[in-house]
Amino acid sequence: MKHLLYLIAALLPCMAMAQTVKSPDGNVVLTFKLDQGKPTYSMTYKGKDVVKPSRLGFELAKDKHASRGGDETDLMDGFAFVRAKESTFDETWKPVWGETATIRNHYNELAVDLLQEATNRKMTLRFRVYDDGLGFRYEFPQQRELNYFLIKDEHTEFAMAGDHTAWWLAGDYDTQETETQQTKLSEIRARMKDAVNWGNSSVAVFSETGVQTSLQMKSADGLYINIHEAACVDYATMHLELVDAQTRHLSEKLSGGSNAYTPNPKPSAYPLPAPLTFVSHLTPDATGLKGCMQTPCHTPWRTVMVSDDARDMLSSNLILNLNEPCKIEDTSWIHPVKYCGVWWEMIVGKSSWAYTWDYPSVHLGTTDYARCKPNGTHAANNAKVRQYIDFAANNGLDEVLVEGWNIGWEDWANMWKRDVFDFVTPYPDFDIKALNEYAHSKGVKLLMHHETSSSTQNYERHLEKAYDLMNHYGYDAVKSGYVGDIIPRGDHHYSQSMNNHYLYCIQEAAKHHIMVNAHEAVRPTGLCRTWPNLVGNESARGTEYEAFGGSRPDHTVILPFTRLQGGPMDYTPGILETQLGTWSENKNFVHTTLVGQLALYVTMYSPLQMAADLPENYAKYDDAFQFIRDVAVDWDDSRYLEAEPADYITVARKAKGTDNWFIGGKCDENGHNSVIRLDFLDKGRKYDCTIYADARDAHYEHNPKAYTITRKTVKQGDVLKLREAPGGGFAISVIAR
Amino acid sequence: MKHLLYLIAALLPCMAMAQTVKSPDGNVVLTFKLDQGKPTYSMTYKGKDVVKPSRLGFELAKDKHASRGGDETDLMDGFAFVRAKESTFDETWKPVWGETATIRNHYNELAVDLLQEATNRKMTLRFRVYDDGLGFRYEFPQQRELNYFLIKDEHTEFAMAGDHTAWWLAGDYDTQETETQQTKLSEIRARMKDAVNWGNSSVAVFSETGVQTSLQMKSADGLYINIHEAACVDYATMHLELVDAQTRHLSEKLSGGSNAYTPNPKPSAYPLPAPLTFVSHLTPDATGLKGCMQTPCHTPWRTVMVSDDARDMLSSNLILNLNEPCKIEDTSWIHPVKYCGVWWEMIVGKSSWAYTWDYPSVHLGTTDYARCKPNGTHAANNAKVRQYIDFAANNGLDEVLVEGWNIGWEDWANMWKRDVFDFVTPYPDFDIKALNEYAHSKGVKLLMHHETSSSTQNYERHLEKAYDLMNHYGYDAVKSGYVGDIIPRGDHHYSQSMNNHYLYCIQEAAKHHIMVNAHEAVRPTGLCRTWPNLVGNESARGTEYEAFGGSRPDHTVILPFTRLQGGPMDYTPGILETQLGTWSENKNFVHTTLVGQLALYVTMYSPLQMAADLPENYAKYDDAFQFIRDVAVDWDDSRYLEAEPADYITVARKAKGTDNWFIGGKCDENGHNSVIRLDFLDKGRKYDCTIYADARDAHYEHNPKAYTITRKTVKQGDVLKLREAPGGGFAISVIAR
């Protein structure tokens, strides 16, 4: 058999081996080519180049161990074609929660088996071509010549066909909470210094042209292109490093410079690709290595979504479809959650997570909180939590998040403390038993909070007992947090080992019937299909930044194109009192209109939605708050009506198990005039429509809280014309009679 | 108060502040001096210099976080004297197990409070002076100006008074399984290349003059000096780096060389000390940092033992005394253990830990062992384990170790596999329930084995369930192993975080009433006083190396001076069939005589002693094996009768709760003539004495299995004269009538 393979292999490199596969509608065409032993691919959409010929492969690291696979580090070259297999897949599946009741997974597949002759190592490239893009991954079957290998670099290229406009975040191994930059590809380098959140990142960015995924682009000829990844499991998160005109120049000068702001050194065996090519850049471990692999194994899917209609970017299920089906047998305990919480008042700075300022620092298991003087600002106290429980019960909210309930907050962040929290011991003024009982008596649940301070070793040591405590008191969801630098020191938020950690927590939580909403964790890649108890992530700049100086008004009309591609975000909208100075000493303001906040419940899809403002602020705007009370958090259908990245998004969604629709529109700082045709309503049926709109003179900065509420009856075919103010939007409920 | 301190501080540096404290017998004198703001100490024994004036202090690392203590990194200089406090302590305590029934802890203490004026940071130096040496440590009280700090280097100096003979191991962050080197201090550098176990160390040694502790030395004028540490808790293990004549020369040339074989770079603020000075070198974490500290905290004790009688080095309890008293309330479940095990036949290469060779590699939770072909050499099978249980029951052994009982051994080592073992799933041919029941029916216990493959994250994830399994089936002791490089990658066996891990496992085990015997873990520092369920460690070159090429005959007459200072070693003696080729294809031989193996049960103190050879080999030498059956493993008294490092050790021990004595003598390759005065026997009482001695022509290499067994009656005052063969020894049981 081995000899036969060699024979085939010996023949085939001479041929110009090329293989194409088209999407079911024929618009997307993938071409795989073995170019003198080098695997490459390219991609078109309706005949236009999306990805020009781009190389695929790996550079491995040598190690004194793990050498059963031989010492050859090159997995870029010297490949021979063994066989190709084409197939078609068409299946419709039902998500446990989601934007639609069913999802169709329809693709044509090409799997190419390759053999690196000199080393006798096998690799398969698997491409799945959808109507709205493609995914491909590397697969390594179990084989005697490649049992274990260490990844120095994955050199997957994405050669762009033009100098596209891109919406990007600076590449960073530890944070994705920066503002999105909008530039041409050729302008990324010049913009980088402004794009980096110098205060929040634990490392210098790895390259002057390094960006994160999901990366949304638009070509001059009107193609929307998005690069991301799907199903990142036990593998380092992928960034992208752009090769631009300066890269080659800098690369030549590169000899022993600092790590910051130098292009990733390329081995001589791997020539720099053409300018405007993105090359994958994986997040390293503490030793600089990108991955430790054991066959059989595969990479995550590398995804390229494409369309000439921006709305397709938002309705695409490509990333979910590339993930494995649900692995939780009984999902009856998983449910969408609308919640409020003891949180915003700490973010704004009026209250504290910590209980006391008596001690220069605290020690878990030693500090005696019973004997210290309370600081008087500790928010997670019995009286306040009861108020929030009452508020939730009175307004149909499911759960109440309480942050700062557990001991350790006095010096939790950025001190390299390993044993920072135990996740089971409440502060003296938080009666965990009584508060849960009170909540349950009102039909409400408390939502647990586990801030890990990124001390993952400590969290894993306490995980089982922490989840046991939740089960004991009747919590069914946890918000976890990963603020600060990772312990073990030297590791990064998006490394292979940390990605394994996040999934480990999700899997352990599932055993306890606990839903997870992980903040500061890795950006999602659709794993919520497989583990639907992962009901939310932060992994981007959330509403909290409105209290830290603000986010640009276009922020929330970019996120659905980028961050939300991998899964829902716990954005925590609903700050109706947009001027924080009215109730606190925080001088910041929210960079949307009040109605813009309502719109987010529809435009920013999530099964987990917070009503993030304080009860007393909602009392001030109770008529507007009605929309938050009413809006659904799970859907049978979603129709993206209007969309343009960083400009506007309009979407109509049909509430799960009902005939009611909710429509949201959100725009950037320029405002937007929206025209909504109610074609999706049932024919002949009448609906009670309530429209929450920006007032004529509303403006996110100068007049944010000017809104109108209009009620009317609508039917199929009606057209609504709505004016969104700068930084504004609208929210509409359409209730079937 | 602050102002008052400043006032005092401003005055005191002008004085020649010096403070001395003597040992209870006056022989050891410690002098602390604040030399122009620099803390120093020196030490004499009977008027002779042991440690010449040596500096004390730290260099801190800057960090973007953890800066509440200010940015000043110097903790070497600028100190003012605040106060000194002298005290005396005298207490006798009872160890749970040990060489003697009681231990006297008698010292004079000097505690010096210092204030670094410019930073307002407080540090206390605490010295405890014993008749046989001293211990000192740095203490950092909780204080507003020093809450957290990062250790770049601890610069504790030990300035030697001469070019002593030293018995040393090459400094290494991951292994201490090399052969001890014997050289003058000035010869360390030249010997280093031969001293390094290049195959076994995951890193190059950190310095050409870096050595491990415990470091035994002998001065030209007859002083025995030993440097080690006590109570290393949540702190990196200390190595020692010798400043020799070349250090200064190399230091000047040092600019950007490789990390291997260059002296540790010293900051300009810290001048190199005089030649023949050891400077502490802590084990770094993955980022190169030596420690993350939070006040209140303290370092381990740095110990210097001294005597003009080598026997005092062996009988010293200084390191145990410097540890905290026992923290386990009920210790009734902790007991000494004599055991055999399914182990030596794998070490020798005749059997395997693994069950099958069917797969190129195995995956926990995926590989189906029920369907594969057994390799036929798997030792931990039902039939063989039953034989070992029978053997243990028939010979009064308490437990049977079984290695290779659990799935995952096919590719466990050095592959950077994280999920290598689950510690709960037996191979198909190991019936865990039936075998434990069988063992218990015979009055024997099985001894659990947890090889972690140094994947500590994986071990901690499984720890609770693994201990639960042990409780369920009635195991009460575990041998754990840390072979290979640490996962998380970049960490080291002796780092702060790994030292925390080992202790975490011991503490969790204590909750389950489980005794721990950790192999390849950090060298012990007396923590078994505090946690007496730590019944053993390997942490040095054990008997297994006799199957890997052998250890020098003097190895076991060095270990009690070095490795055993911190706690007992699971050396696994008792290989009576010293020629491995007689029953296997292994051509190696044990570098002692047969009787020398018996001696080790007495000379190498441990509450855990293995009869490591195969039952069939013991059957061949059943008369000699009688000593192993008889010898005790816990003692009421121990008398070191003769000792010289690397030459010979003779010790008599009184078995716990009896009037019986066991006497062991072990020597190096030169042989030894031993004269034993039985002064320690009870007056007027008769004893049955059995002497296992080398035959006249015995020799560890040429005639190792020539021995005599002589029986006689002895009484107090009798003198035994015994000739130990090259590489030999003797073993004597003295049973009261």
Tab-separated table of N, CA and C in Angstrom, chain A residues 76-162:
chain	number	residue	atom	x	y	z
A	76	MET	N	4.691	22.572	4.698
A	76	MET	CA	4.255	23.567	3.718
A	76	MET	C	4.441	23.058	2.299
A	77	ASP	N	5.318	22.111	2.153
A	77	ASP	CA	5.864	21.820	0.826
A	77	ASP	C	6.086	20.318	0.677
A	78	GLY	N	6.338	19.890	-0.539
A	78	GLY	CA	6.703	18.503	-0.781
A	78	GLY	C	5.526	17.548	-0.715
A	79	PHE	N	4.315	18.071	-0.904
A	79	PHE	CA	3.138	17.213	-0.828
A	79	PHE	C	2.794	16.616	-2.189
A	80	ALA	N	2.303	15.406	-2.122
A	80	ALA	CA	1.766	14.760	-3.321
A	80	ALA	C	0.281	14.490	-3.100
A	81	PHE	N	-0.438	14.524	-4.189
A	81	PHE	CA	-1.880	14.272	-4.151
A	81	PHE	C	-2.141	12.776	-3.990
A	82	VAL	N	-2.997	12.413	-3.073
A	82	VAL	CA	-3.352	11.003	-2.896
A	82	VAL	C	-4.747	10.738	-3.454
A	83	ARG	N	-5.707	11.494	-2.979
A	83	ARG	CA	-7.064	11.341	-3.495
A	83	ARG	C	-7.903	12.558	-3.091
A	84	ALA	N	-8.961	12.780	-3.822
A	84	ALA	CA	-9.911	13.833	-3.473
A	84	ALA	C	-11.297	13.220	-3.426
A	85	LYS	N	-12.084	13.716	-2.504
A	85	LYS	CA	-13.431	13.174	-2.368
A	85	LYS	C	-14.410	14.332	-2.286
A	86	GLU	N	-15.407	14.314	-3.156
A	86	GLU	CA	-16.433	15.347	-3.115
A	86	GLU	C	-17.720	14.777	-2.548
A	87	SER	N	-18.461	15.591	-1.840
A	87	SER	CA	-19.735	15.131	-1.296
A	87	SER	C	-20.648	16.327	-1.065
A	88	THR	N	-21.891	16.032	-0.815
A	88	THR	CA	-22.893	17.071	-0.563
A	88	THR	C	-23.599	16.765	0.741
A	89	PHE	N	-23.920	17.797	1.466
A	89	PHE	CA	-24.596	17.621	2.742
A	89	PHE	C	-25.748	18.614	2.814
A	90	ASP	N	-26.883	18.152	3.265
A	90	ASP	CA	-28.046	19.037	3.393
A	90	ASP	C	-28.908	18.534	4.540
A	91	GLU	N	-28.935	19.307	5.569
A	91	GLU	CA	-29.641	18.887	6.779
A	91	GLU	C	-30.215	20.131	7.445
A	92	THR	N	-31.360	19.993	8.047
A	92	THR	CA	-31.912	21.104	8.817
A	92	THR	C	-31.974	20.684	10.274
A	93	TRP	N	-31.435	21.534	11.126
A	93	TRP	CA	-31.379	21.190	12.553
A	93	TRP	C	-32.014	22.299	13.389
A	94	LYS	N	-32.351	21.947	14.616
A	94	LYS	CA	-33.045	22.889	15.499
A	94	LYS	C	-32.119	23.308	16.629
A	95	PRO	N	-31.788	24.576	16.684
A	95	PRO	CA	-30.966	25.025	17.812
A	95	PRO	C	-31.787	25.025	19.104
A	96	VAL	N	-31.103	24.854	20.219
A	96	VAL	CA	-31.779	24.911	21.520
A	96	VAL	C	-32.324	26.312	21.756
A	97	TRP	N	-31.606	27.298	21.315
A	97	TRP	CA	-32.061	28.687	21.299
A	97	TRP	C	-31.432	29.340	20.089
A	98	GLY	N	-32.003	30.435	19.601
A	98	GLY	CA	-31.380	31.031	18.440
A	98	GLY	C	-32.231	32.075	17.761
A	99	GLU	N	-31.758	32.526	16.615
A	99	GLU	CA	-32.437	33.572	15.859
A	99	GLU	C	-33.565	33.005	15.015
A	100	THR	N	-33.471	31.710	14.747
A	100	THR	CA	-34.500	31.045	13.947
A	100	THR	C	-34.792	29.685	14.572
A	101	ALA	N	-35.973	29.155	14.267
A	101	ALA	CA	-36.374	27.878	14.862
A	101	ALA	C	-35.577	26.720	14.286
A	102	THR	N	-35.214	26.853	13.022
A	102	THR	CA	-34.438	25.802	12.367
A	102	THR	C	-33.305	26.440	11.577
A	103	ILE	N	-32.295	25.654	11.345
A	103	ILE	CA	-31.126	26.129	10.587
A	103	ILE	C	-30.775	25.085	9.544
A	104	ARG	N	-30.641	25.547	8.314
A	104	ARG	CA	-30.261	24.620	7.242
A	104	ARG	C	-28.750	24.617	7.078
A	105	ASN	N	-28.211	23.421	7.038
A	105	ASN	CA	-26.767	23.247	6.872
A	105	ASN	C	-26.547	22.566	5.527
A	106	HIS	N	-26.261	23.342	4.507
A	106	HIS	CA	-26.213	22.837	3.141
A	106	HIS	C	-24.900	23.254	2.494
A	107	TYR	N	-24.093	22.266	2.184
A	107	TYR	CA	-22.791	22.593	1.597
A	107	TYR	C	-22.326	21.484	0.673
A	108	ASN	N	-21.405	21.834	-0.193
A	108	ASN	CA	-20.665	20.846	-0.984
A	108	ASN	C	-19.252	20.764	-0.418
A	109	GLU	N	-18.778	19.563	-0.310
A	109	GLU	CA	-17.499	19.352	0.374
A	109	GLU	C	-16.457	18.761	-0.552
A	110	LEU	N	-15.244	19.215	-0.357
A	110	LEU	CA	-14.092	18.613	-1.040
A	110	LEU	C	-13.072	18.260	0.024
A	111	ALA	N	-12.685	16.994	0.071
A	111	ALA	CA	-11.633	16.568	1.002
A	111	ALA	C	-10.457	16.067	0.192
A	112	VAL	N	-9.317	16.674	0.394
A	112	VAL	CA	-8.119	16.319	-0.374
A	112	VAL	C	-7.107	15.671	0.560
A	113	ASP	N	-6.788	14.412	0.275
A	113	ASP	CA	-5.764	13.721	1.064
A	113	ASP	C	-4.406	13.947	0.418
A	114	LEU	N	-3.465	14.398	1.236
A	114	LEU	CA	-2.115	14.684	0.736
A	114	LEU	C	-1.097	13.828	1.483
A	115	LEU	N	0.009	13.586	0.813
A	115	LEU	CA	1.111	12.862	1.444
A	115	LEU	C	2.392	13.649	1.231
A	116	GLN	N	3.050	13.949	2.332
A	116	GLN	CA	4.361	14.582	2.209
A	116	GLN	C	5.368	13.448	2.024
A	117	GLU	N	5.868	13.341	0.809
A	117	GLU	CA	6.594	12.133	0.447
A	117	GLU	C	7.843	11.896	1.284
A	118	ALA	N	8.627	12.940	1.475
A	118	ALA	CA	9.915	12.755	2.133
A	118	ALA	C	9.760	12.273	3.567
A	119	THR	N	8.633	12.628	4.192
A	119	THR	CA	8.452	12.280	5.601
A	119	THR	C	7.382	11.221	5.797
A	120	ASN	N	6.670	10.881	4.718
A	120	ASN	CA	5.574	9.916	4.790
A	120	ASN	C	4.464	10.382	5.743
A	121	ARG	N	4.246	11.706	5.792
A	121	ARG	CA	3.224	12.250	6.684
A	121	ARG	C	1.973	12.617	5.889
A	122	LYS	N	0.830	12.283	6.459
A	122	LYS	CA	-0.451	12.485	5.785
A	122	LYS	C	-1.188	13.693	6.353
A	123	MET	N	-1.833	14.423	5.480
A	123	MET	CA	-2.642	15.573	5.897
A	123	MET	C	-3.832	15.669	4.952
A	124	THR	N	-4.985	15.970	5.512
A	124	THR	CA	-6.182	16.141	4.693
A	124	THR	C	-6.631	17.594	4.789
A	125	LEU	N	-6.992	18.164	3.655
A	125	LEU	CA	-7.606	19.496	3.653
A	125	LEU	C	-9.071	19.324	3.302
A	126	ARG	N	-9.921	19.786	4.194
A	126	ARG	CA	-11.355	19.610	3.998
A	126	ARG	C	-12.006	20.981	3.820
A	127	PHE	N	-12.681	21.146	2.691
A	127	PHE	CA	-13.354	22.406	2.352
A	127	PHE	C	-14.857	22.179	2.346
A	128	ARG	N	-15.594	23.086	2.955
A	128	ARG	CA	-17.054	23.033	2.870
A	128	ARG	C	-17.524	24.356	2.267
A	129	VAL	N	-18.198	24.239	1.146
A	129	VAL	CA	-18.561	25.440	0.397
A	129	VAL	C	-20.073	25.671	0.507
A	130	TYR	N	-20.409	26.805	1.075
A	130	TYR	CA	-21.801	27.214	1.297
A	130	TYR	C	-22.150	28.327	0.314
A	131	ASP	N	-23.417	28.627	0.243
A	131	ASP	CA	-23.856	29.738	-0.604
A	131	ASP	C	-23.299	31.075	-0.103
A	132	ASP	N	-22.984	31.143	1.178
A	132	ASP	CA	-22.508	32.423	1.729
A	132	ASP	C	-21.064	32.353	2.219
A	133	GLY	N	-20.306	31.418	1.655
A	133	GLY	CA	-18.904	31.389	2.023
A	133	GLY	C	-18.376	29.973	2.140
A	134	LEU	N	-17.234	29.841	2.785
A	134	LEU	CA	-16.684	28.505	2.936
A	134	LEU	C	-15.933	28.396	4.260
A	135	GLY	N	-15.743	27.155	4.634
A	135	GLY	CA	-14.874	26.839	5.754
A	135	GLY	C	-13.914	25.752	5.315
A	136	PHE	N	-12.715	25.784	5.841
A	136	PHE	CA	-11.789	24.673	5.552
A	136	PHE	C	-10.945	24.439	6.788
A	137	ARG	N	-10.484	23.223	6.881
A	137	ARG	CA	-9.613	22.914	8.017
A	137	ARG	C	-8.567	21.886	7.607
A	138	TYR	N	-7.541	21.812	8.412
A	138	TYR	CA	-6.489	20.802	8.258
A	138	TYR	C	-6.846	19.631	9.157
A	139	GLU	N	-6.697	18.425	8.612
A	139	GLU	CA	-6.930	17.233	9.423
A	139	GLU	C	-5.693	16.343	9.369
A	140	PHE	N	-5.358	15.784	10.492
A	140	PHE	CA	-4.197	14.902	10.582
A	140	PHE	C	-4.662	13.559	11.107
A	141	PRO	N	-4.787	12.565	10.223
A	141	PRO	CA	-5.209	11.257	10.704
A	141	PRO	C	-4.138	10.643	11.610
A	142	GLN	N	-4.560	9.698	12.430
A	142	GLN	CA	-3.571	8.992	13.237
A	142	GLN	C	-2.640	8.231	12.304
A	143	GLN	N	-1.358	8.330	12.548
A	143	GLN	CA	-0.379	7.743	11.630
A	143	GLN	C	0.932	7.552	12.375
A	144	ARG	N	1.626	6.520	11.993
A	144	ARG	CA	2.881	6.175	12.676
A	144	ARG	C	3.926	7.274	12.540
A	145	GLU	N	3.899	8.009	11.441
A	145	GLU	CA	4.954	8.995	11.194
A	145	GLU	C	4.593	10.386	11.732
A	146	LEU	N	3.406	10.515	12.271
A	146	LEU	CA	3.035	11.820	12.825
A	146	LEU	C	2.057	11.594	13.974
A	147	ASN	N	2.628	11.346	15.126
A	147	ASN	CA	1.816	11.104	16.311
A	147	ASN	C	1.591	12.361	17.117
A	148	TYR	N	2.679	13.106	17.274
A	148	TYR	CA	2.655	14.329	18.065
A	148	TYR	C	3.402	15.380	17.281
A	149	PHE	N	2.943	16.603	17.365
A	149	PHE	CA	3.752	17.664	16.776
A	149	PHE	C	3.477	18.982	17.478
A	150	LEU	N	4.458	19.843	17.374
A	150	LEU	CA	4.403	21.154	18.012
A	150	LEU	C	4.321	22.200	16.917
A	151	ILE	N	3.363	23.100	17.059
A	151	ILE	CA	3.154	24.111	16.032
A	151	ILE	C	3.986	25.344	16.345
A	152	LYS	N	4.897	25.644	15.457
A	152	LYS	CA	5.615	26.921	15.576
A	152	LYS	C	4.751	28.019	14.973
A	153	ASP	N	4.221	27.748	13.782
A	153	ASP	CA	3.312	28.704	13.151
A	153	ASP	C	2.394	27.989	12.180
A	154	GLU	N	1.159	28.439	12.145
A	154	GLU	CA	0.258	28.021	11.071
A	154	GLU	C	0.339	29.102	10.007
A	155	HIS	N	0.641	28.713	8.785
A	155	HIS	CA	0.797	29.686	7.701
A	155	HIS	C	-0.360	29.591	6.717
A	156	THR	N	-1.555	29.772	7.226
A	156	THR	CA	-2.709	29.816	6.332
A	156	THR	C	-2.825	31.237	5.784
A	157	GLU	N	-2.869	31.315	4.478
A	157	GLU	CA	-2.936	32.636	3.856
A	157	GLU	C	-4.350	32.957	3.356
A	158	PHE	N	-4.649	34.238	3.379
A	158	PHE	CA	-5.893	34.747	2.799
A	158	PHE	C	-5.486	35.949	1.929
A	159	ALA	N	-5.213	35.699	0.665
A	159	ALA	CA	-4.737	36.771	-0.226
A	159	ALA	C	-5.935	37.568	-0.743
A	160	MET	N	-6.027	38.802	-0.304
A	160	MET	CA	-7.172	39.627	-0.676
A	160	MET	C	-6.996	40.157	-2.101
A	161	ALA	N	-8.139	40.376	-2.745
A	161	ALA	CA	-8.111	40.767	-4.160
A	161	ALA	C	-8.044	42.278	-4.354
A	162	GLY	N	-8.098	43.027	-3.274
A	162	GLY	CA	-8.038	44.476	-3.409
A	162	GLY	C	-7.792	45.123	-2.057
